[in-house]
Each structure stands twice: as C-alpha cells, then as structure tokens.
Coordinates of C-alpha atoms in Angstrom, one line a residue:
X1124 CA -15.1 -22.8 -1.1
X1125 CA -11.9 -24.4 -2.0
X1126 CA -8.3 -24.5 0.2
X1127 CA -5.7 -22.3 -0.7
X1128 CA -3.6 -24.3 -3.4
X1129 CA 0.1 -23.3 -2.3
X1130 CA 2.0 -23.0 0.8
X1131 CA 5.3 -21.8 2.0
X1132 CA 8.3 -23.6 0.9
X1133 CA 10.4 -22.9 3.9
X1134 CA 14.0 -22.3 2.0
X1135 CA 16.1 -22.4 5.4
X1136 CA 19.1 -23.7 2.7
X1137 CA 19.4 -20.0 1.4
X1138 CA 20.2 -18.7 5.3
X1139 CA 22.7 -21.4 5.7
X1140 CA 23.9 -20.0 3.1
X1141 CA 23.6 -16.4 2.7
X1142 CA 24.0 -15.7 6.7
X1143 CA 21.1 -13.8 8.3
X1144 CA 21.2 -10.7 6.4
X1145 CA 18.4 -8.9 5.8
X1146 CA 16.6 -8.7 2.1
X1147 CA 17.0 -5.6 1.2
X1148 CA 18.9 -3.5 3.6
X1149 CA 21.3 -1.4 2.8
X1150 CA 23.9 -4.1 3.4
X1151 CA 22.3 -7.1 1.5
X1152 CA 23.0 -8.2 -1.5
X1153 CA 21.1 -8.8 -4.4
X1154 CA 22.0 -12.6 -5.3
X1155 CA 20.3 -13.3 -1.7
X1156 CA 16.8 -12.5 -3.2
X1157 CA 18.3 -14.5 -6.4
X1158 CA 19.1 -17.5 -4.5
X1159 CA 15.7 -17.5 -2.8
X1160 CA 14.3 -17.1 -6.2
X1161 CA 15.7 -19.9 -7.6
X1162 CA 15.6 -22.2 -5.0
X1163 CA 11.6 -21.7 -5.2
X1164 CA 11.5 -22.1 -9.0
X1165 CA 13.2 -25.8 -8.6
X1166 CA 11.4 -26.4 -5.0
X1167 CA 7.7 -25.5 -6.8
X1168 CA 6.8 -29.2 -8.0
X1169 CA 6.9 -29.9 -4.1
X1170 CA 3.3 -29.9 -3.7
X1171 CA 1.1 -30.7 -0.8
X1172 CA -0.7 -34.0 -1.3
X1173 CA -4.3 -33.0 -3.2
X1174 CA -3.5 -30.2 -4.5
X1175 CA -3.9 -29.6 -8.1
X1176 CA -1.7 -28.5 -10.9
X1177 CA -3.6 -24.4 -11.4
X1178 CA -1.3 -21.8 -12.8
X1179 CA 0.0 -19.5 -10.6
X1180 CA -2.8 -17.0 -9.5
X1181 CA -2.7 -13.7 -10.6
X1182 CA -2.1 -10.5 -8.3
X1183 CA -3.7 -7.3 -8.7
X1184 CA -3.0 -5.2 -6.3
X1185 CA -5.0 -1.4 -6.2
X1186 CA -4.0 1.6 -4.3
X1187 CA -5.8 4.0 -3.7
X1188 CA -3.8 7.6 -2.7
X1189 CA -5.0 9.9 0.6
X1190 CA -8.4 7.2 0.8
X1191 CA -9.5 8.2 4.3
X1192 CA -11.3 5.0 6.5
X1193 CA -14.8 6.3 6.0
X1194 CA -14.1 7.2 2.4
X1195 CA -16.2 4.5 1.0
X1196 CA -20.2 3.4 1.0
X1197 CA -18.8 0.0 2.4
X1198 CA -16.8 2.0 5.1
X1199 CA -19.7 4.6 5.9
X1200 CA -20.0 7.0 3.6
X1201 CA -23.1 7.9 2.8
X1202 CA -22.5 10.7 0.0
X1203 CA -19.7 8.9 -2.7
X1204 CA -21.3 6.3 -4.7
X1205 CA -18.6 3.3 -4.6
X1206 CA -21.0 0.4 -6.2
X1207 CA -17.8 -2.0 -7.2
X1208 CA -15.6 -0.9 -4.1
X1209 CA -18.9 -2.1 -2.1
X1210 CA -19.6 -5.1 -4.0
X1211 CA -15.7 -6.1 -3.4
X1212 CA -16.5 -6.0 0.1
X1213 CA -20.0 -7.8 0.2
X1214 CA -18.5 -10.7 -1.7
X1215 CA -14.8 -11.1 -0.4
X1216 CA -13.0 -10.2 2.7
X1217 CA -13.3 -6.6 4.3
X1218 CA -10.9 -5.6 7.1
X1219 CA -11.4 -3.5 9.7
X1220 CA -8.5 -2.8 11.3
X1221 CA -5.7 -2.6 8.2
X1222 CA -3.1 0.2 8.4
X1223 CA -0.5 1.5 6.3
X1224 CA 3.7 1.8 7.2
X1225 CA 3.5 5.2 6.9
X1226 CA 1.2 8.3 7.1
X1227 CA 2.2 9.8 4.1
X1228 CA 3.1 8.4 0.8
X1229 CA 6.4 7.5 0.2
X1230 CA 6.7 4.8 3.5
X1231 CA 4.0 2.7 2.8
X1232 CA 4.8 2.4 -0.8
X1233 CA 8.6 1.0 0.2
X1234 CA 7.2 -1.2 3.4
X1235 CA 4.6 -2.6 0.2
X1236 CA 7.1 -3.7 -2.1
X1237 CA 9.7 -5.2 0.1
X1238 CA 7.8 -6.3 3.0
X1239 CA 10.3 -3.9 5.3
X1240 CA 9.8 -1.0 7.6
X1241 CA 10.9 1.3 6.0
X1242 CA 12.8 3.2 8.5
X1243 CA 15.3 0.3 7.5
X1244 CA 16.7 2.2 4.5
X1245 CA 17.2 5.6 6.0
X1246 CA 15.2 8.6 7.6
X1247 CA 14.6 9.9 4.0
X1248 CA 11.7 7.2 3.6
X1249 CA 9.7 8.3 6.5
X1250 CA 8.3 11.0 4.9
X1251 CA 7.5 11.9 1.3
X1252 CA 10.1 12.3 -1.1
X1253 CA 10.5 15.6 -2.2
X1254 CA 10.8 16.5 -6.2
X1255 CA 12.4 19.7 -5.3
X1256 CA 14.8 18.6 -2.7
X1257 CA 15.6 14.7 -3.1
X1258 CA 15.3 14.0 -6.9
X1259 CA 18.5 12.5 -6.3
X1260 CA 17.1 9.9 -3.7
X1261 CA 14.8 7.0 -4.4
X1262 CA 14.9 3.4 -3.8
X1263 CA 17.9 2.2 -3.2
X1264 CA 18.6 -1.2 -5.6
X1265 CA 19.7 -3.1 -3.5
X1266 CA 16.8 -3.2 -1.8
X1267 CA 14.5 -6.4 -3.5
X1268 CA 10.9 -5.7 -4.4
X1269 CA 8.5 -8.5 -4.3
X1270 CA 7.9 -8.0 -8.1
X1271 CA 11.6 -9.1 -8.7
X1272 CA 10.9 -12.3 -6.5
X1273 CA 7.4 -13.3 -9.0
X1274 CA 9.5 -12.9 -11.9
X1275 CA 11.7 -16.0 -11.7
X1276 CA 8.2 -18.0 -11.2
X1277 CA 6.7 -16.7 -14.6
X1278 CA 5.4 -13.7 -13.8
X1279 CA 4.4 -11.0 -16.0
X1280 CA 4.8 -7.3 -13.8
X1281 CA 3.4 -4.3 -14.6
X1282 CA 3.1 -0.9 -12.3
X1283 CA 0.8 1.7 -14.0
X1284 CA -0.1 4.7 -11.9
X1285 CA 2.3 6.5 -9.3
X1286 CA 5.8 5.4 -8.2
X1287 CA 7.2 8.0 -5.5
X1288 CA 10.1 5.9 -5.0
X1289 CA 12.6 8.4 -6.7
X1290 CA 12.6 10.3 -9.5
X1291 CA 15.7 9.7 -12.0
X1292 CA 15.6 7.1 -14.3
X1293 CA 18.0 4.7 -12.4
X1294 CA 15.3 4.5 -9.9
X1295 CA 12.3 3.9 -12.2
X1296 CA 9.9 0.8 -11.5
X1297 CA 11.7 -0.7 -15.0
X1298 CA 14.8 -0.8 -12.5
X1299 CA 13.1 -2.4 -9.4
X1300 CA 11.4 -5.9 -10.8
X1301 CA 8.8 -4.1 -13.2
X1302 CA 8.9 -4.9 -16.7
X1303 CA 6.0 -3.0 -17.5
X1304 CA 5.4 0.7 -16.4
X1305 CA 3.6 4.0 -17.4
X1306 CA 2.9 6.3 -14.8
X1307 CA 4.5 9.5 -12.6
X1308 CA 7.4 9.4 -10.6
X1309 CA 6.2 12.5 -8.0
X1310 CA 3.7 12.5 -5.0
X1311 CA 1.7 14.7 -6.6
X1312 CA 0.3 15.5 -10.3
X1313 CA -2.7 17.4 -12.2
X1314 CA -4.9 14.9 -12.8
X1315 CA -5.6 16.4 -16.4
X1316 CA -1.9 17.8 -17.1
X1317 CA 0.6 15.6 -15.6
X1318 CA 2.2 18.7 -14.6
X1319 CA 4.1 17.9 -10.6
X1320 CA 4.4 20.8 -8.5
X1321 CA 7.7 22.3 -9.5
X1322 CA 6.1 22.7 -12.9
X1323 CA 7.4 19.9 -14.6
X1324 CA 5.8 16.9 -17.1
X1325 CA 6.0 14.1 -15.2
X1326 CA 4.3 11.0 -17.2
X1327 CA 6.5 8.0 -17.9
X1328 CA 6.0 5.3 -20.8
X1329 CA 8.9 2.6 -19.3
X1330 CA 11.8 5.3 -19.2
X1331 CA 11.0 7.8 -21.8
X1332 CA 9.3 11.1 -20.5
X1333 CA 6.1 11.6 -22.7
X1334 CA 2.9 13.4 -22.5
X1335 CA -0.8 11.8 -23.0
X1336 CA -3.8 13.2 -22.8
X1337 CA -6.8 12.1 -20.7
X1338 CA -7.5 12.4 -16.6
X1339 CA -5.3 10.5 -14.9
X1340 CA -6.8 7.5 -13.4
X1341 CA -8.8 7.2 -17.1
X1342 CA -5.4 6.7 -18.4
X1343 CA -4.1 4.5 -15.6
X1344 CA -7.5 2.2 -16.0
X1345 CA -6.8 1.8 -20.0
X1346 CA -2.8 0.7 -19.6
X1347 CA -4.0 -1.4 -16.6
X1348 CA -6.6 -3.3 -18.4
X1349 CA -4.7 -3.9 -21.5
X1350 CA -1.8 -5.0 -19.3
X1351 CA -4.7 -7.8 -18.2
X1352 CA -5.5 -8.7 -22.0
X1353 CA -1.9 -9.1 -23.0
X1354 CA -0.8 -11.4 -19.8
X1355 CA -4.2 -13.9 -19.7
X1356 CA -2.6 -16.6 -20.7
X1357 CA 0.4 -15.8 -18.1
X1358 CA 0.5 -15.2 -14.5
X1359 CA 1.0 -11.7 -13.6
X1360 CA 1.0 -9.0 -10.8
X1361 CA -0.3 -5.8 -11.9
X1362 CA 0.3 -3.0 -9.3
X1363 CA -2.3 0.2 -9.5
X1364 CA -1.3 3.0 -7.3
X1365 CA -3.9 5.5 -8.5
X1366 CA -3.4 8.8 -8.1
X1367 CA -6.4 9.9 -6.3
X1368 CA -7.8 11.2 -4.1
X1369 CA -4.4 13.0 -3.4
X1370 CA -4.3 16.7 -4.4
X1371 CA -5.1 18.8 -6.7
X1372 CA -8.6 17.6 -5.8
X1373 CA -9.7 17.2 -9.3
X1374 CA -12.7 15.0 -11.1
X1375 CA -12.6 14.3 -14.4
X1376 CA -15.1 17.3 -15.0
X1377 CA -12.8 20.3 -13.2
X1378 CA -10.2 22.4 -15.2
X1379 CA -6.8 21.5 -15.8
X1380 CA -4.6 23.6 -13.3
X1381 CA -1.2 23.3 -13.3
X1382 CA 0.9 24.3 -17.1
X1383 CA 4.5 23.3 -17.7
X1384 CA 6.5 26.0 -16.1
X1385 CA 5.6 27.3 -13.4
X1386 CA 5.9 27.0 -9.6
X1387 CA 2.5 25.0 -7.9
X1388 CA 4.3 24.4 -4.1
X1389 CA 2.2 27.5 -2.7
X1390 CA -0.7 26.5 -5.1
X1391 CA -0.8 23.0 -5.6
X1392 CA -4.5 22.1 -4.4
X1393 CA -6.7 22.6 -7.3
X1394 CA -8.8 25.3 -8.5
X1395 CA -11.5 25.0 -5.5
X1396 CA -13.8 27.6 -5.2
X1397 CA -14.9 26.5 -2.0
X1398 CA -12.1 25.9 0.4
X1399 CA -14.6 25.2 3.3
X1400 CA -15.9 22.2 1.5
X1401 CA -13.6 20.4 -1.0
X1402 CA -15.6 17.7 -0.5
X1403 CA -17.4 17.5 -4.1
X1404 CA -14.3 17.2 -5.6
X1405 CA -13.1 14.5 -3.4
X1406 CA -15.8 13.1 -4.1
X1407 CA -16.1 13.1 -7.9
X1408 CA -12.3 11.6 -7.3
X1409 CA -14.1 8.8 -4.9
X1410 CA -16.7 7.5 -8.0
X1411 CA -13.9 8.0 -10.6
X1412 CA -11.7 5.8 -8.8
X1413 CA -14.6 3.4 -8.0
X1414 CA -15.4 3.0 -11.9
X1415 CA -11.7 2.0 -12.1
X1416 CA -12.0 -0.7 -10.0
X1417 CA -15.2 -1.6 -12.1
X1418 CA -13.3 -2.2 -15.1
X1419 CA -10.5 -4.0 -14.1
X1420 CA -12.9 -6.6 -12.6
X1421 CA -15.1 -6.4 -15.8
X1422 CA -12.3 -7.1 -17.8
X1423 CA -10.8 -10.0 -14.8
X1424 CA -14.0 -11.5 -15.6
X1425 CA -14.7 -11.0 -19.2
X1426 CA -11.4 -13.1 -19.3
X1427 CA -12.8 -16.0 -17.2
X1428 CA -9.8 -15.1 -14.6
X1429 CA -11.7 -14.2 -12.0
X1430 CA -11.2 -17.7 -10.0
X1431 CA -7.3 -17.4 -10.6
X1432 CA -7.1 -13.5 -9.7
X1433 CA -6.5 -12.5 -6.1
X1434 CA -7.3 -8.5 -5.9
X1435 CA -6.6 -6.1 -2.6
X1436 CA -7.8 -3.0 -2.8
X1437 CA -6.1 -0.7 0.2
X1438 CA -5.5 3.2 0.8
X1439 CA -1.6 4.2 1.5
X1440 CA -2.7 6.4 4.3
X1441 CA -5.1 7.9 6.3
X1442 CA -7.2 11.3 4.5
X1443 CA -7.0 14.6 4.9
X1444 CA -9.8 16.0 7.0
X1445 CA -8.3 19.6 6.5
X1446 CA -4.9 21.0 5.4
X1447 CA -3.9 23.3 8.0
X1448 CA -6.1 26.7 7.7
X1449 CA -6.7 27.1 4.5
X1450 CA -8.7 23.7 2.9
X1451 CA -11.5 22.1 5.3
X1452 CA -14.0 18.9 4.5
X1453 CA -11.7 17.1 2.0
X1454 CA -11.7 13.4 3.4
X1455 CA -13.4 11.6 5.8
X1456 CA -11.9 9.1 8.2
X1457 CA -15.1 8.0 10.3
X1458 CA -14.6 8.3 13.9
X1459 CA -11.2 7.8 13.8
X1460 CA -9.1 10.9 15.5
X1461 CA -6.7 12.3 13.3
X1462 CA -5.9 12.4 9.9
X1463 CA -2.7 12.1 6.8
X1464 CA 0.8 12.9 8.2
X1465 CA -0.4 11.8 11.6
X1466 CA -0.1 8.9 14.3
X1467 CA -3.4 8.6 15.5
X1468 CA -5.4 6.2 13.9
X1469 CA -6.9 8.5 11.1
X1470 CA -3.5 8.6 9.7
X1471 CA -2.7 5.1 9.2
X1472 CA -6.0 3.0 9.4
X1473 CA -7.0 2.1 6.2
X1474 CA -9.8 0.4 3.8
X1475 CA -8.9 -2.9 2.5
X1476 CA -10.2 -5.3 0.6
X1477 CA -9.7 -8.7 -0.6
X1478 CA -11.8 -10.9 -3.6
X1479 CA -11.0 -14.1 -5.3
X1480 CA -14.2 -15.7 -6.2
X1481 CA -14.1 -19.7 -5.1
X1482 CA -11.4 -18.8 -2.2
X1483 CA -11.4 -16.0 -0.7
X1484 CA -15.6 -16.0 1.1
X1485 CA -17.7 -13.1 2.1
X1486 CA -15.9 -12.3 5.4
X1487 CA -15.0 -9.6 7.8
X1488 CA -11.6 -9.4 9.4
X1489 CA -11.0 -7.9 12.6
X1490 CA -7.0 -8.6 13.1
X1491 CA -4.5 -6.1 13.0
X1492 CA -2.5 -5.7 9.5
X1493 CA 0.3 -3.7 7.7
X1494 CA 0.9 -2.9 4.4
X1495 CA 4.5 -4.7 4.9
X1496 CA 2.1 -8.3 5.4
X1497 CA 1.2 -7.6 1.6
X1498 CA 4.5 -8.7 0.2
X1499 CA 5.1 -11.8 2.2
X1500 CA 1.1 -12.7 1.4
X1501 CA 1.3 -13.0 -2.4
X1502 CA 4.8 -14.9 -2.6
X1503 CA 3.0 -17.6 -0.1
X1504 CA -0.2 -17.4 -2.6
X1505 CA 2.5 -17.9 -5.3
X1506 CA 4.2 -20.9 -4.1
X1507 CA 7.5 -19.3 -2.7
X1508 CA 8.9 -17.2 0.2
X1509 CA 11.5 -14.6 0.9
X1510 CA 13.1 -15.0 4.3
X1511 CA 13.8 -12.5 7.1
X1512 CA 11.0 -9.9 6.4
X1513 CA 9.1 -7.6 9.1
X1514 CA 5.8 -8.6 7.5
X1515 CA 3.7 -11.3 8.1
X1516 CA 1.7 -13.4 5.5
X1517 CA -2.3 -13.0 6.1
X1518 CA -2.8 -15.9 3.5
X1519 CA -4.6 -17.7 6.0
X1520 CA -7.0 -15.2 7.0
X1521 CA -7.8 -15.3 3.2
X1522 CA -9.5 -18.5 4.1
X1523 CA -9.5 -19.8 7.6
X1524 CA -12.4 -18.5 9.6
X1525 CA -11.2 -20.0 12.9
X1526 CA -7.8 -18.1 12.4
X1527 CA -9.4 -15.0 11.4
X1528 CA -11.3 -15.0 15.0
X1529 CA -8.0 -15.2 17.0
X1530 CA -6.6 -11.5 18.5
X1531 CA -3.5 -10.3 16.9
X1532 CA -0.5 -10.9 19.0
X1533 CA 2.0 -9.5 17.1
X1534 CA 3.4 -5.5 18.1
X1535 CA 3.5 -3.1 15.5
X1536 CA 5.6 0.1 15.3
X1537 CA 5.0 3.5 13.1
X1538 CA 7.5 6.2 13.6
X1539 CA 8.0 9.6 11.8
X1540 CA 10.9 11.9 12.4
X1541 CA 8.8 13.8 14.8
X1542 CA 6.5 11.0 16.2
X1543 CA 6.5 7.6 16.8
X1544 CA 3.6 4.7 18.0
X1545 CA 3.1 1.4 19.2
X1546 CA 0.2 -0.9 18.6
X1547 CA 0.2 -4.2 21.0
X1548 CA -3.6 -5.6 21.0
X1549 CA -5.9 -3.0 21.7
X1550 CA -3.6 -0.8 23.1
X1551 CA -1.5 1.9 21.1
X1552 CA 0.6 4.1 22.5
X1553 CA 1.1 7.7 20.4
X1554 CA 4.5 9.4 21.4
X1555 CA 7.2 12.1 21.0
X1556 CA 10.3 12.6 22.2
X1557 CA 9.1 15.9 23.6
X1558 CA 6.0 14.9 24.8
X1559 CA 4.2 12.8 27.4
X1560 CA 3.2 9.3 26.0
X1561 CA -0.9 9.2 25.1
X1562 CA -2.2 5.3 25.8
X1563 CA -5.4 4.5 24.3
X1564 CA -7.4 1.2 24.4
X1565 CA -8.8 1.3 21.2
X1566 CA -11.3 -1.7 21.5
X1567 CA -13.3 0.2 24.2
X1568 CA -12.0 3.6 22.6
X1569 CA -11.1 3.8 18.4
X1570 CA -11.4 7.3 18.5
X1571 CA -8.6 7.8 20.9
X1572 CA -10.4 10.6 23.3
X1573 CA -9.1 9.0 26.4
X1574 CA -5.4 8.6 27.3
X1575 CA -5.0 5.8 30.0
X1576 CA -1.2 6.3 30.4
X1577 CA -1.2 6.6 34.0
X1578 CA -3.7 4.2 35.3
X1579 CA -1.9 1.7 33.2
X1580 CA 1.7 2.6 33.8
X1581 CA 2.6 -1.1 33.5
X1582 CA 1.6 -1.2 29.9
X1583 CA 2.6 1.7 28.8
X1584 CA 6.3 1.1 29.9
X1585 CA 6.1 -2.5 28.5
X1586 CA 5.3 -0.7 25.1
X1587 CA 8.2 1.9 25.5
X1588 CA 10.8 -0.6 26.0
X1589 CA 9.3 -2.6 22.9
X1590 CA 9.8 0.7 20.8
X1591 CA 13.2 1.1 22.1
X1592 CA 13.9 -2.3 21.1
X1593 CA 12.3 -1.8 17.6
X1594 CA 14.2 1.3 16.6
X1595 CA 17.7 0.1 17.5
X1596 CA 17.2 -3.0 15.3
X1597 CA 15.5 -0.7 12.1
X1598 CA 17.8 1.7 12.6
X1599 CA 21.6 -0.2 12.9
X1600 CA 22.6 -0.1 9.5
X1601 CA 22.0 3.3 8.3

C-alpha cells in the first residue's frame, strides 16, 4: 500500500484577501472560489518531498437514490444479489457509520457538491424541490460546486443521472461546474419513460430537452462509461446520481407507467400489484443498480485506471420501509429505527464505500461522516483546498489505520423544517420544537429504542445549546 500522493495546500493568502466569507453563501462571491482556484493551479508543483509526479487521480463518485442501510449483501441483505457492491466493500474501505445532510433528496445533493449545510442557502433546500411548486428555485450560482473548483486543475466533469437542484435551464449542471451532462432535473422519473410526475419529459442531453429510450440507469451506465473512454487520458470527476431505488419502483423488466400528459402526484409509485410487498421491485432495482457499478469498474479497469481512480459509492438517504398506509416492504434499513424523510438514524445513515486499488486497503471505518466531508475529501486527493467549508476531509481515513481507530469528535447537526438532531459521539439527540427532546446512545443502542434524556440531563442540554449555536450561524444570511 502506497501514501496518499497529495496534501492540502493551505491557501490562507486567499482569506487575507477575500475576508472570511463563506464559499458559497448567498453573499459570496464567485471570484473567491476563483482565486482559490488559481492560487492551487500555481501552488500544485509544491510537492511533499518523495512524492512522485502521477496525474491527478480520477473521481467517480456513485449515488445511489432512497438506498436504505441494509439494502446491500455487504450491509445485510440476504435477498438482493449486489456481487460488485460487495466486492467494493471486501476490497476497499466500508463505513459504518456514514450519513447523508439530508433525509430526502434535494439536501444531501447541495451539502455534496459544495461541502455546506445546506440550510445555509435557505429553507427551500431542506426538503425536496418540488417540480410543481418551485420550478423556479434551484441552486443558486453563486453558490460554488466542487466540480467548478477540479476544473481549473484539468479536470474533465461530467454528471449523468439526476440533478434535483432546479429545474430551468439557468440552473442546469452545465451552469454549476459540469461540462458534461445527460440526465433529469426532477426527484422523480419512470424509469422506462422519463415522464416526472406532473406529466412532463424530463431527460436532458447538456440543455436541450430530448427523449431516449432504454431504462434509466441502462442509459445512465452507457453515457457514464463512455464519459470514462473519452477522458482516459485526462483527469476527470464523473458524478452518477442513479435514479434508483426511488419511486416508481420499477426493474428493467416492469411496464412503463407514466405517459406524457397526465397527472402521476396521486399515482406516482409504479404499477405494483402487491402493495404489501414492493419489495421485488426494489429489489430488481437493487441488482440493476449493482450491474451498474459492475461496468463502470469493468471499464475503470479495462482502461488500466483503476490505480489512479478513487470511487465512493453512498445512498443520499435513508429507505423507505413503508409510505404511509398504502405501500409496505419497499426498503430495508437493518436495525436502524426509522426510515426517508426522518431523523432517526434510518433516515440518514447510509452505505458507503470507498476503492482505489494500491491506496485505499481492505478496511472498515467506524467514524462518524457527512456527505458535506465528500467535497473537501476529493479537492485534498486532488492537490488543492477550498477554505471555510462545514465538511471535513476523510482523506486520511482513506489510508491511515491508526486515525481511522480514533472516535469522532466533531458535532454534527441535521435539521428539517419540522425536526432537527444532533449527533456528538455516540449520543444523538432527535428533536422538535413541539416535542420533548429523545437522547439516545447509539453505541450501546443504534436502534434508538431507549431515550436517556432525563438521566442524562447534562448531555442533553450540552447538545441543545450546540444546536442553538449551529442554527444561528446556518441560518444568518438568509
């Protein structure tokens, strides 16, 4: 096993210059993330002693959509067949305690590309954005996605699957860093249609609206691999948000459902003929999505890039178990209590996998992450850094088995418009601002059946007034 060959070049220049504003709030601009751009292009050749001159590595980052904790064989699952998922695992770095921003899809995917919670750009982004309500919203372009920080360094971007980050052309990927995209813009399509809820087509070759036939993640596999083919000879990040397993729970063998047209929001699940048990359709989903993995890596390695290709496979929330009274047995989140759109840990604890053959070994992590560290993580691995993010870089778990064995000591905050919670070691605290706070201690408890809020009253109020703190600074400039 080799060191890692890059490090952070701390660019403390850019804050003496640019103040302390934060990248990608509401009131920072653009030329910040510029200046921190540039400044690591001409810092790069500043290299540790013993390192060698290697290309940048490449970043392909997978995610899946509604992928419940015990989803996978590698995560428990003893019906889905997940052979590359599980051989992922086996031979690179599994964690165990990874969670998303959000509990739905929209927050993750902003906290993901700018390494920000997201409550920072308004109470819009904590839940999902709505193609009948907010197709005027999206990402606002100030804010700086970690794509638009690789490409000063060479690299080639490319998003190929779903966006959710708003739904009119100015707020396309093709506007946010990626040069490359084909994909939808809504939180949900037909997998075999690309028909969103409201009725509408919603498949996007870089900004022109277009129509393709094939099941969905089929389609996003192809454009992703030939991305890989075209860049080989270039460094490049290739994002995958799959579609599945979010609804209408469809494999590649069930019947189209939705038509241009008509209405889907009191029908958008799928045709399932047994709502007690969608589980064979999840399912079906589960392998398709597993066989995409398989061929991206088939191709990484057909291309002898496998040495120079870090891959991190996550989920951007928790899974359904049920959705409310009317679909049961859909996803499966092991013991974990709760499920999507929730605050207990089946809503936000998540697979997640790292590989990169010769540096990243067979490991386990146990540490607490976000999907916010993601961003910060690949611009280390790529020689650079962005200043003044909420994430953390987990480079050195990649590598450092002493440093993965240490307990997390950093506090972590999720909050909803409804709910919030607080994660400080093993304790989390789940809260409303109607109800009375639940404490859990989830390393002698993960499925949160016993709330210790009273007999540790001194914990619990040391986790309030850390929430208190947290929201007043993510929520100051909106």
């Amino acid at each position: 096993m080799r060191a890692l060959k890059t490090r952070i070049l701390i660019l403390h220049f850019c804050e003496f210059c640019m103040g302390s504003a934060k990248i990608g709030t509401m009131n920072s601009p653009r030329k910040y993330a510029v200046i921190v751009s540039l400044f690591a292009t001409l810092f790069l050749t500043s290299r540790l002693v013993g390192e060698d001159d290697r290309k940048h590595p490449n970043f392909i980052l997978i995610v899946a959509d509604d992928l419940g904790y015990g989803d996978l064989a590698c995560y428990g699952n003893t019906i889905a067949k997940t052979p590359h998922l599980d051989r992922l695992a086996r031979e690179g770095l599994r964690f165990t305690d990874f969670h998303s921003n959000g509990a739905m899809c929209t927050p993750t995917r902003v906290a993901l590309l700018t390494g920000l919670y997201q409550q920072r750009f308004g109470p819009e982004f904590e839940g999902p954005l709505s193609g009948k309500t907010q197709r005027d919203i999206g990402l606002p372009l100030e804010a700086v996605t970690v794509a638009e920080l690789l490409q000063p360094l060479g690299y080639q971007t490319g998003l190929f699957g779903k966006w959710h980050l708003g739904y009119r052309p100015k707020f396309l990927p093709t506007r946010q860093g990626f040069s490359t995209f084909v994909g939808l813009t809504s939180g949900d399509g037909d997998h075999h249609s690309q028909i969103d809820r409201s009725g509408q087509l919603d498949w996007w070759h870089q900004e022109t609206m277009t129509s393709e036939p094939g099941y969905t993640g089929d389609l996003i596999t192809h454009h992703a691999v030939e991305f890989i083919r075209q860049n080989r000879d270039q460094p490049f990040l290739l994002y995958v948000p799959h579609l599945a397993i979010h609804f209408p729970w469809q494999g590649p063998k069930d019947p189209v459902h939705r038509v241009q047209g008509t209405d889907y929001e009191q029908d958008k699940w799928g045709k399932i003929p047994d709502r007690n048990n969608v589980q064979p359709h999840v399912t079906a989903m589960i392998e398709a999505l597993d066989a995409s993995v398989g061929q991206i890596i088939k191709t990484v390695k057909s291309l002898d890039l496998a040495e120079n290709t870090f891959v991190l496979f996550i989920s951007d929330n928790g899974g359904y178990r049920s959705y409310g009274t009317t679909h049961h047995r859909i996803s499966r989140n092991g013991i974990l209590r709760g499920q999507k759109g929730e605050l207990y840990e089946g809503g936000h604890r998540v697979p997640a996998i790292g590989w990169w053959p010769g540096t990243v070994p067979s490991a386990v992590c146990h540490q607490t992450w976000m999907t916010m560290d993601i961003m910060p993580t690949l611009l280390e691995l790529a020689g650079t850094l962005a200043t003044d993010l909420d994430g953390v870089s987990f480079s050195r778990v990649l590598t450092d088995e002493a440093f993965r064995e240490r307990p997390s000591e950093r506090t972590f905050f999720w909050r909803t418009q409804r709910r919030f919670a607080v994660r400080q070691g093993p304790w989390k605290l789940v809260a409303s601002h109607h109800e009375p706070p639940q404490l859990f201690h989830l390393g002698e408890d993960p499925g949160e059946t016993t709330d210790r809020s009273e007999a540790a009253i001194t914990q619990l109020e040391t986790m309030l007034k850390a929430y208190s703190a947290w929201e007043t600074d993510v929520l100051k400039n909106r």
